[in-house]
Coordinates of C-alpha atoms and ligand atoms in Angstrom, one line a residue:
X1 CA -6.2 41.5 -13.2
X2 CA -8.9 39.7 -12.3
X3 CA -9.2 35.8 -11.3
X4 CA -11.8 35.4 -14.1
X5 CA -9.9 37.4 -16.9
X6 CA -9.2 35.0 -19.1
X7 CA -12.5 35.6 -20.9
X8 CA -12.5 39.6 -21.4
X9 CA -10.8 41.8 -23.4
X10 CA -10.6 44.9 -21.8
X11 CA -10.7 45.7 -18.2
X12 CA -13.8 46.7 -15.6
X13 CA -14.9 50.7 -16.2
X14 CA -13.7 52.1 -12.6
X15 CA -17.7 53.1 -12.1
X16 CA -18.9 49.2 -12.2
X17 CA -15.3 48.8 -10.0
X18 CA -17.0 50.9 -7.4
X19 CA -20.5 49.7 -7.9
X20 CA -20.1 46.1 -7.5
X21 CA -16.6 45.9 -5.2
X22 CA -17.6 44.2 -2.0
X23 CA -14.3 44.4 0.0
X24 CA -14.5 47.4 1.3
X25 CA -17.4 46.0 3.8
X26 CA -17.4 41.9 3.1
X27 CA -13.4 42.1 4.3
X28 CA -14.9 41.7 7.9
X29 CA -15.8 38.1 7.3
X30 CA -12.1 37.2 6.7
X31 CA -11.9 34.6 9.3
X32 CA -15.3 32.6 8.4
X33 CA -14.3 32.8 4.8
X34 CA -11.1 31.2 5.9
X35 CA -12.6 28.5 8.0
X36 CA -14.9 28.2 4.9
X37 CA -12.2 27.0 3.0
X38 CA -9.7 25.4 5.3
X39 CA -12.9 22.9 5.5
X40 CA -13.4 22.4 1.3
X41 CA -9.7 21.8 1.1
X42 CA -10.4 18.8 3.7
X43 CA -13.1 17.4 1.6
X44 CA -10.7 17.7 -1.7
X45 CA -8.0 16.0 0.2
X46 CA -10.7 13.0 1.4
X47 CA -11.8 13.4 -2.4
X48 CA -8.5 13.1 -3.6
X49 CA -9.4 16.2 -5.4
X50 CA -5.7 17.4 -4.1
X51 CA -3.2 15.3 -2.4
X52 CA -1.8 15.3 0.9
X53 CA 0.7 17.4 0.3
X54 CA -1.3 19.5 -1.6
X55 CA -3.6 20.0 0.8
X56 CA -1.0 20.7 3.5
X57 CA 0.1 23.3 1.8
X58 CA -3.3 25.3 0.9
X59 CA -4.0 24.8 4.9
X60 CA -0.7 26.4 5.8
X61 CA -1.1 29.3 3.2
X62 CA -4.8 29.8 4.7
X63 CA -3.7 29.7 8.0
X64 CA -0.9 32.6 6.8
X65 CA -3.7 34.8 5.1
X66 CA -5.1 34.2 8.8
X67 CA -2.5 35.5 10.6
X68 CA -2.0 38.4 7.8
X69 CA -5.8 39.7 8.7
X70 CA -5.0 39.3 12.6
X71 CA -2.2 41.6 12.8
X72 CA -3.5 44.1 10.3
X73 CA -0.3 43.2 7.3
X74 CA -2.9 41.7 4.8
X75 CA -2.3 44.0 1.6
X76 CA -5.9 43.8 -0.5
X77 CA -4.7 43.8 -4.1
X78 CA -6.4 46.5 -6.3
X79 CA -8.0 43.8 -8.3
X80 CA -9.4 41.9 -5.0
X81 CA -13.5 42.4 -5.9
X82 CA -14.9 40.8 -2.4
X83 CA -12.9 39.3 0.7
X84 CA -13.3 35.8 -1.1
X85 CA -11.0 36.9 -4.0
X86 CA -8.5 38.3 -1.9
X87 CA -8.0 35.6 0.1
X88 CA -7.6 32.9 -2.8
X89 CA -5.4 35.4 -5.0
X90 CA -3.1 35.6 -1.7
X91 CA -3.1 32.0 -1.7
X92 CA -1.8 31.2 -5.1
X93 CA 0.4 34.1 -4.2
X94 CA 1.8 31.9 -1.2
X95 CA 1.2 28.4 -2.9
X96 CA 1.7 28.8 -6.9
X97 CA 0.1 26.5 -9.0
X98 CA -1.0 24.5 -5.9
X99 CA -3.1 27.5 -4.3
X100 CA -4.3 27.4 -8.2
X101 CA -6.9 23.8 -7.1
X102 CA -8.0 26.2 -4.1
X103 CA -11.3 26.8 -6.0
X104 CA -11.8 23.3 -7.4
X105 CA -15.3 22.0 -7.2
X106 CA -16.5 25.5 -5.4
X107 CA -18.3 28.5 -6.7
X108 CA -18.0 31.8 -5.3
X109 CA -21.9 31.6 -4.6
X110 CA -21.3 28.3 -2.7
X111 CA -18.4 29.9 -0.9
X112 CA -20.1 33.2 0.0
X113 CA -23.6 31.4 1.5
X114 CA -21.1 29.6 3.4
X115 CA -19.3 32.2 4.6
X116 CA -22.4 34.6 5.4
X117 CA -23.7 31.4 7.3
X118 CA -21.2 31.1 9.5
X119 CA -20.8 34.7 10.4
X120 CA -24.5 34.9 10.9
X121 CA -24.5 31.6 13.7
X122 CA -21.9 33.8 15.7
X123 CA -23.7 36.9 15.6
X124 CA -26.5 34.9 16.5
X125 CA -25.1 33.6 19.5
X126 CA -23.4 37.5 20.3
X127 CA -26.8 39.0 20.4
X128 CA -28.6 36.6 22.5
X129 CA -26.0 36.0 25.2
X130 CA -26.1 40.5 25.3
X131 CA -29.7 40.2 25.3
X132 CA -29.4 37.5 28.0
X133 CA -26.8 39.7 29.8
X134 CA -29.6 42.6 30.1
X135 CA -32.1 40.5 30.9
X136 CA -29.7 40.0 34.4
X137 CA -29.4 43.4 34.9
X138 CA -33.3 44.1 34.9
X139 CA -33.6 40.9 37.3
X140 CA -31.1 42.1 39.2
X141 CA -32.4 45.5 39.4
X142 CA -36.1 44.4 40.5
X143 CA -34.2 42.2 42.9
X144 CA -32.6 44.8 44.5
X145 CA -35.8 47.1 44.8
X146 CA -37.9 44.3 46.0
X147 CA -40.7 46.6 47.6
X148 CA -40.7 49.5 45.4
X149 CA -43.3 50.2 43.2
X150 CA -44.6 52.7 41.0
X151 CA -48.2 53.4 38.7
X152 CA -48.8 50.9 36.0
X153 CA -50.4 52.7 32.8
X154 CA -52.7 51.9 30.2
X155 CA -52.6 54.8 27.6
X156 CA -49.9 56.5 29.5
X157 CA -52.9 57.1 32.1
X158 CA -52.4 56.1 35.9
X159 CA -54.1 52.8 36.1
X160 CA -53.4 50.3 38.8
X161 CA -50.0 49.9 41.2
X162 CA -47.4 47.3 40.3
X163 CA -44.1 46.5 41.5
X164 CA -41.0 47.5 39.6
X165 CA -39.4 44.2 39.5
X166 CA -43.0 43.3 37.6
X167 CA -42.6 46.0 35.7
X168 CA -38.7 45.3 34.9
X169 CA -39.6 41.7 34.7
X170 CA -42.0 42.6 31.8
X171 CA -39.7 43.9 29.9
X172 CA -37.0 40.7 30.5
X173 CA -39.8 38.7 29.3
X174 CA -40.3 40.4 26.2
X175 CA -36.5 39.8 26.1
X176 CA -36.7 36.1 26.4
X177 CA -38.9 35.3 23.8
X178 CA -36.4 37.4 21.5
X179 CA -33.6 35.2 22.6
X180 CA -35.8 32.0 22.0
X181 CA -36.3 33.5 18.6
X182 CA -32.4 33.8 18.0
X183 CA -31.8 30.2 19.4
X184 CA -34.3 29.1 16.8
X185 CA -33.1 31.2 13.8
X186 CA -29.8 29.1 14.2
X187 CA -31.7 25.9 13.6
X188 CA -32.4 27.5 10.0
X189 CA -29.0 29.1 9.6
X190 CA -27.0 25.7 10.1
X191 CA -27.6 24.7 6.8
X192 CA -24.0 23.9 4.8
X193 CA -24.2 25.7 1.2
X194 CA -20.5 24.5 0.4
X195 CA -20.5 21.8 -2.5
X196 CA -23.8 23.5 -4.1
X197 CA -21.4 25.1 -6.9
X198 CA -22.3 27.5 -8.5
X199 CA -26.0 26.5 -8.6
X200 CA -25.7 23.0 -10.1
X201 CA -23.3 20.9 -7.9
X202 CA -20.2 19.5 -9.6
X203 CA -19.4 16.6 -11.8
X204 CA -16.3 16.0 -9.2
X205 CA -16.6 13.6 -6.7
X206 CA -17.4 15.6 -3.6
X207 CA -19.0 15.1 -0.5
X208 CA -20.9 18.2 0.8
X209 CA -22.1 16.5 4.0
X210 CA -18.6 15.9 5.4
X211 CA -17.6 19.6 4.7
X212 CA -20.4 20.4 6.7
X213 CA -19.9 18.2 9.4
X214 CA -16.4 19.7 10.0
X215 CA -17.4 23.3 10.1
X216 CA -19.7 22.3 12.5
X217 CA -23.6 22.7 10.8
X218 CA -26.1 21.0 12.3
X219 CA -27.4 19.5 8.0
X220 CA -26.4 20.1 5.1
X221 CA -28.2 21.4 1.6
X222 CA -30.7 19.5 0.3
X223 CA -31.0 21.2 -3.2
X224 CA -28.1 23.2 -4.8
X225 CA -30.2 26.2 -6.2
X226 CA -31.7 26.4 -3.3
X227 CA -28.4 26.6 -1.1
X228 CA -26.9 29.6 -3.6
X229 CA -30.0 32.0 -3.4
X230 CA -31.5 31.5 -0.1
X231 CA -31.0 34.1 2.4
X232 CA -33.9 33.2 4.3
X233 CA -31.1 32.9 7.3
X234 CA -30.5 37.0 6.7
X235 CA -34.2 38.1 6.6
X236 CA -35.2 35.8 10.1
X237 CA -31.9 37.4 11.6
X238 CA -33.0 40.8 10.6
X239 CA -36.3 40.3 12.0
X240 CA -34.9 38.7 15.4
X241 CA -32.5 41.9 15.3
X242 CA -35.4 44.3 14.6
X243 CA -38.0 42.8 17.0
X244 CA -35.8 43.1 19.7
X245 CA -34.5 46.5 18.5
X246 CA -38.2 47.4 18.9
X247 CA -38.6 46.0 22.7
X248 CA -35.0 48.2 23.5
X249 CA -36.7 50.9 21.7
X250 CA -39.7 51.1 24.2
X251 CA -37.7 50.4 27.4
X252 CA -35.7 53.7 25.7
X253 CA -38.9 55.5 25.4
X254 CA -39.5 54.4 29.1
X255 CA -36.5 55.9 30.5
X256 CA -37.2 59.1 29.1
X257 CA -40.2 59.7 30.7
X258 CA -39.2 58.0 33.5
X259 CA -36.1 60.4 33.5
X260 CA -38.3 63.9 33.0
X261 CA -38.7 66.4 35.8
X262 CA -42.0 65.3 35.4
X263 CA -42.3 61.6 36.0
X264 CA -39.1 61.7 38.3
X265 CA -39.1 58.3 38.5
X266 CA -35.6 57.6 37.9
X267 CA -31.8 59.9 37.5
X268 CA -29.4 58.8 35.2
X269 CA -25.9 58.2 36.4
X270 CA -23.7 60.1 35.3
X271 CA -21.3 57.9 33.4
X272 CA -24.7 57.3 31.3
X273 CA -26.1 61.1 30.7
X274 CA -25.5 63.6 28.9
X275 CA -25.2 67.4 28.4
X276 CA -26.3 70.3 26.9
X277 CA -23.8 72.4 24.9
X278 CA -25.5 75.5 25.6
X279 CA -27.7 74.4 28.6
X280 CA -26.0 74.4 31.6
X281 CA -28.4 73.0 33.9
X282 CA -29.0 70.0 31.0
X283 CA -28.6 66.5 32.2
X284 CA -30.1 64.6 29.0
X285 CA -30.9 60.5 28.9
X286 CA -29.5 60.3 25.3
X287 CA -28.9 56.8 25.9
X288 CA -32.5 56.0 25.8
X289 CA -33.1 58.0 23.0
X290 CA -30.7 56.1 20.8
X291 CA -31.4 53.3 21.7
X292 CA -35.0 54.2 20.3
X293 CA -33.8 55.6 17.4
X294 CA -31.8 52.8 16.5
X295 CA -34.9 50.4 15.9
X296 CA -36.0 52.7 12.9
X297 CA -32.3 51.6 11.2
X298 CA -33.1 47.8 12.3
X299 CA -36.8 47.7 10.7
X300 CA -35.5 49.6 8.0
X301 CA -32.4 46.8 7.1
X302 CA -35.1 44.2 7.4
X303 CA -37.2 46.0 5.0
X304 CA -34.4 46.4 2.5
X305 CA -33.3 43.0 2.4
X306 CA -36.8 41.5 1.8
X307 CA -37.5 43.8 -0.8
X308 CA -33.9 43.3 -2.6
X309 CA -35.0 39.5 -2.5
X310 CA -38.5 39.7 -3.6
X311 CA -38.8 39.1 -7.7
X312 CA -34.9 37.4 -7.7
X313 CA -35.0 34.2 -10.1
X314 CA -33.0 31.2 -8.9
X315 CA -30.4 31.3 -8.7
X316 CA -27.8 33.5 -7.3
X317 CA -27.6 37.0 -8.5
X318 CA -25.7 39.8 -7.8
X319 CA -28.2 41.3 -5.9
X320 CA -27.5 39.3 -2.7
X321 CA -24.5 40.7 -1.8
X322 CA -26.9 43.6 -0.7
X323 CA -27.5 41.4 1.9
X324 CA -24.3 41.6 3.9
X325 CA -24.7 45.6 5.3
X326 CA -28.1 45.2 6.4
X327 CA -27.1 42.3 8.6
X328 CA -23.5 43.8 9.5
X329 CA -25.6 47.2 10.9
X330 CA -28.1 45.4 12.7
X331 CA -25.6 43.3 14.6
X332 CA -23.4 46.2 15.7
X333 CA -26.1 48.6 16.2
X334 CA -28.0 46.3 18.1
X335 CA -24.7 45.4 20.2
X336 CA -24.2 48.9 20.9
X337 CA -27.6 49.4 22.3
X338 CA -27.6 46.2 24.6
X339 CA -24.5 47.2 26.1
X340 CA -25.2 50.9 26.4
X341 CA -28.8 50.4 28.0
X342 CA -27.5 47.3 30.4
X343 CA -25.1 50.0 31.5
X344 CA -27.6 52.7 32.2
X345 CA -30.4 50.6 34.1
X346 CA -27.2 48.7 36.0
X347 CA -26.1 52.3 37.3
X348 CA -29.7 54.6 37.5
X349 CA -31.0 55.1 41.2
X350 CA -34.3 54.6 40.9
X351 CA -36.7 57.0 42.8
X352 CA -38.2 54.9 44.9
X353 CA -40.6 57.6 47.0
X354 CA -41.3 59.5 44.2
X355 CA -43.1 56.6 42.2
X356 CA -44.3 55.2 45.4
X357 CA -46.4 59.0 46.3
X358 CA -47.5 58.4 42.4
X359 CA -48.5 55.1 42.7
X360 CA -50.6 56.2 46.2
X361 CA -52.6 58.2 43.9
X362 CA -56.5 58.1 45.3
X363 CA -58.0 57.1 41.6
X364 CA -55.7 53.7 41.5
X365 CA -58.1 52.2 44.5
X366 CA -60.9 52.9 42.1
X367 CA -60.7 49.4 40.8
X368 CA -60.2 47.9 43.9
X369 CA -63.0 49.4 45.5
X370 CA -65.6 47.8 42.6
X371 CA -63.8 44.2 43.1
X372 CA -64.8 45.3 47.0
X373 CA -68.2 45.5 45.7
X374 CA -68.1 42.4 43.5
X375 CA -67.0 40.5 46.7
X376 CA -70.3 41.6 48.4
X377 CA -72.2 40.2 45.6
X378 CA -72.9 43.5 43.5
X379 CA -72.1 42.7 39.8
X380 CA -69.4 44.1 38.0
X381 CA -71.3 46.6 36.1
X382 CA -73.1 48.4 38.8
X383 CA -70.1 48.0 40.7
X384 CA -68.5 50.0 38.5
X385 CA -71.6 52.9 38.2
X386 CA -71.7 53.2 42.2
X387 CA -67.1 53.8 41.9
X388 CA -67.5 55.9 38.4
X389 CA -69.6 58.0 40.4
X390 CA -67.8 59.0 43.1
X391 CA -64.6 59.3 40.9
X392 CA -67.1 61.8 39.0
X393 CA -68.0 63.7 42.2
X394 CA -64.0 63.6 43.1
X395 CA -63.2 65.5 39.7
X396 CA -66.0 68.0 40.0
X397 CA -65.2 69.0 43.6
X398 CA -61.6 68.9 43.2
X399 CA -61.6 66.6 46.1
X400 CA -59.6 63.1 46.6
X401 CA -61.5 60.4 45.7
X402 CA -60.3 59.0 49.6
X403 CA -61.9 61.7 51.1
X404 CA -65.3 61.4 48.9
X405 CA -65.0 57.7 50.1
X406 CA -64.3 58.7 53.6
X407 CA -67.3 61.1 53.7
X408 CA -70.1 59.1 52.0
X409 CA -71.9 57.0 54.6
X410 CA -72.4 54.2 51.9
X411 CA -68.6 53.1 50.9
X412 CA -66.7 54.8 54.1
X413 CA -65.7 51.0 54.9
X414 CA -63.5 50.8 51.7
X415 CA -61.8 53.9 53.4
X416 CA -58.5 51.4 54.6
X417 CA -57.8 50.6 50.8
X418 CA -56.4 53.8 50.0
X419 CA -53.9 53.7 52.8
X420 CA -50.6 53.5 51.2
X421 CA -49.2 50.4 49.6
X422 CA -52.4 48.6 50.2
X423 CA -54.0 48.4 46.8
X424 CA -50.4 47.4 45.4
X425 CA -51.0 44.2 48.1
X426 CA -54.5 43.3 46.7
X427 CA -52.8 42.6 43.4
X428 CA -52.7 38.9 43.6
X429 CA -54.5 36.5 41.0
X430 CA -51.7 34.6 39.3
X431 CA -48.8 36.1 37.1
X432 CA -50.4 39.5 38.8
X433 CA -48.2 42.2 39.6
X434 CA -48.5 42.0 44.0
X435 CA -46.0 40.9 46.2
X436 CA -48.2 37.7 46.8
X437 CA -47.0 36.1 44.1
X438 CA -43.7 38.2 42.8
X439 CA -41.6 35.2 44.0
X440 CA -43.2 32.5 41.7
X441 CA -42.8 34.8 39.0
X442 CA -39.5 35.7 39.4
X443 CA -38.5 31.9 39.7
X444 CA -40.5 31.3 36.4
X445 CA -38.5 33.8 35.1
X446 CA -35.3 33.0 35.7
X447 CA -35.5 29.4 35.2
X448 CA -36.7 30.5 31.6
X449 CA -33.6 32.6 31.5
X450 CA -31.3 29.9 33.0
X451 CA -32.5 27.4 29.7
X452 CA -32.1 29.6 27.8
X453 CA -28.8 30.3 28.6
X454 CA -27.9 25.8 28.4
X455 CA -29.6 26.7 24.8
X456 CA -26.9 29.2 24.3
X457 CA -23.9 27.0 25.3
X458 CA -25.4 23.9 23.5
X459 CA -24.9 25.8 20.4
X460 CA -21.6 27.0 20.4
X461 CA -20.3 23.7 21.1
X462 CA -20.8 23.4 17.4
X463 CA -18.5 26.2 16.3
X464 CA -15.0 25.2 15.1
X465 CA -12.3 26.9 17.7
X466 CA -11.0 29.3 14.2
X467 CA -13.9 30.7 13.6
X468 CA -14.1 33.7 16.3
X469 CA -15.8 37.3 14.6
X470 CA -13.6 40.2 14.3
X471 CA -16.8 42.6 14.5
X472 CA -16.9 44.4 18.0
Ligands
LIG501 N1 -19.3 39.2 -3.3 C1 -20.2 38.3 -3.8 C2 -21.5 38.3 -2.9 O1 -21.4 38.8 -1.8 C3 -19.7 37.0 -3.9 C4 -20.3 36.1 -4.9 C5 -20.1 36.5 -6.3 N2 -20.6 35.6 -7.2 C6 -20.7 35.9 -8.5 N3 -21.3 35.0 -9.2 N4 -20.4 37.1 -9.0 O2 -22.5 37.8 -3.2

């Protein structure tokens, strides 16, 4: 029997049963949900909505539901539709008639913004302190390779030298501005639903903003159809999620070349390789390859959601408990990437000769030679001409463009720039990726990171102590 039978005659056709049940999944969010209404029984009690005692109770009997979920004894009932309804039927299961004024004054659609809210703040803050986590270990790992370098690319071509701590460090800042995006998407997510009802409020004498203020959200709902059918929170999440799903999935794609016989830039450890079933000699970067894989599954659960939400009238509808998976998979998925990759790049050797003898290849001086000229007054653009042309004599005669240089009366003065590691050191206008000004940067960087991090803490503070995920 359901909580809302009293109106229906018959009972719920075991296909709609398996169509609209949301335990199965939603069960996950026990301990928000729990929090969720731990809190509205506080405001009933300061509304005198229940009494005291009353409210004693229901806290106790939530508190036992708690402890059920935490050592795996809670029984789900076979007429327990979503977590929400579980956990109030096991109430008035513990409580009687006074688990009964549990729902007073609260919707289900209140309730489940609520509880999606909260649930979404902590993954929030999960994802950015992993992403901050592998930021450290690319920091770290340029640190520890502080003169090694390797080509830079433009279309995959051989372009100019950098250093690989400004190459990691690229990659970290792409990073950072997905954590600044997470920190602000909690802004928007701190919004307290609970007291919106159904969609309409309540004639009972609540007060929303003191609910709010206990479970720890920065404001509270403004308008109450608006706090029952916005998911605004989900789609930004999704989109954090998915953006940096997409920056993981090109520093996956970067590993695996970097990883071929080819490139030989760096070797996998072993702890983070794989094998071939039939190919002995196999040693496979599979971790990479997930982890670009994985961004398809996170643009694709953004995509979902916004589409499920385009077209809904106000207010709630059914449809938005479609929005719980696409956020659950994102968050664990993304998780599992962070933590796998952070691994591989914290125990890969890096091949630091190989990309330097790649990085000393004759054609990446090109450019250097034409600033040369620049610097003796030539302009740019005949600059260029006078280098294009002896890169073009270099090609046809299979010869190094050094030893063209070298050989032509006219340029054999630029002949020191193609001594090893010298272009790399010529690299040094600012934010440039030289050894001239790689220190700057890398304080830039990690005072970013550091604030970042006090942005990270400054949140949590927020969080009531109950409210801890059971996800990973
Ligand atoms: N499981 C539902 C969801 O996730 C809870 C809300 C149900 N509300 C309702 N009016 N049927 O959205």
């Amino acid at each position: 029997m359901t909580l809302w039978s009293g109106r229906f005659s018959t009972a719920m056709g075991s296909s709609l049963w398996d169509l609209s049940e949301s335990y199965s999944y939603d069960h996950v969010l026990y301990p928000f949900d729990i929090a969720g209404s731990k809190a509205h029984v506080r405001g009933l009690m300061r509304a005198g909505l229940v009494s005291d005692d009353e409210g004693t109770t229901l806290i106790a009997a939530l508190d036992e539901v708690l402890a059920e979920f935490t050592d795996d004894r809670f029984t789900r009932s076979s007429s327990d539709e979503d977590v929400h309804m579980a956990i109030e039927r096991r109430v008035i299961e513990l409580a009687g008639d006074v688990g009964a004024k549990l729902h007073t004054a609260r919707s289900r659609n209140d309730q489940v913004a609520t509880t999606f809210r909260l649930f979404t703040l902590d993954a929030l803050q999960r994802v950015t302190a992993a992403s901050l986590d592998l930021i450290d270990v690319l920091v770290t790992l340029g640190d520890a390779h502080g003169d090694a370098y390797l080509p830079g690319y433009t279309h995959l071509q051989r372009a100019q030298p950098v250093l690989l701590s400004h190459h990691l460090n690229a990659h970290a800042w792409a990073l950072l501005r997905d954590v600044d995006r997470l920190l602000d998407a909690r802004d928007r997510t701190s919004v307290s639903p609970l007291g919106a009802g159904a969609l309409a409020g309540t004639s009972l004498s609540i007060d929303p903003s003191f609910v709010a203020e206990v479970l720890g959200f920065d404001s509270v709902f403004a308008n109450s159809l608006d706090a029952v059918s916005d998911r605004d929170f989900v789609a930004e999440a999704l989109f954090d999620i998915a953006m940096l799903g997409v920056h993981l999935s090109r520093m996956g794609e970067e590993l695996v070349l970097w990883t071929t016989a080819e490139f030989n830039f760096a070797v996998l450890s072993d702890t983070y390789a794989t094998g071939s079933s039939m190919l002995p000699q196999k040693k496979n970067s599979d971790v990479a390859e997930l982890a670009r894989a994985k961004s398809g599954r996170l643009v694709g659960n953004l995509t979902g959601l916004l589409v499920m939400l385009k077209g809904l009238p106000l207010s709630y509808n059914r449809d938005l408990q479609e929005d719980k998976e696409p956020l659950f998979d994102s968050f664990r998925q993304v998780m599992m990437v962070l933590a796998a990759l952070g691994g591989a790049y914290q125990t890969m050797t890096f091949n630091t000769d190989a990309a330097a003898r790649a990085a000393e290849d004759p054609f990446m001086v090109a450019t250097d030679m034409a600033e040369e000229l620049v610097s003796e007054g030539v302009p740019f653009r005949q600059a260029h001409e006078q280098v294009g042309r002896l890169v073009g004599e270099a090609v046809s005669s299979h010869r190094a463009l050094s030893d063209v240089v070298a050989e032509n009366p006219d340029f054999a003065r630029f002949a020191n720039l193609f001594e090893p590691g010298v272009a790399l050191t010529r690299r040094r206008s600012p934010g440039s990726s030289g050894p001239a000004g790689a220190k700057v940067q890398h304080d830039h960087l990690v005072s970013n990171r550091a604030r970042a991090g006090e942005r990270l803490a400054e949140g949590s503070q927020g969080m009531p102590e109950d409210v801890v995920g059971p996800f990973l």
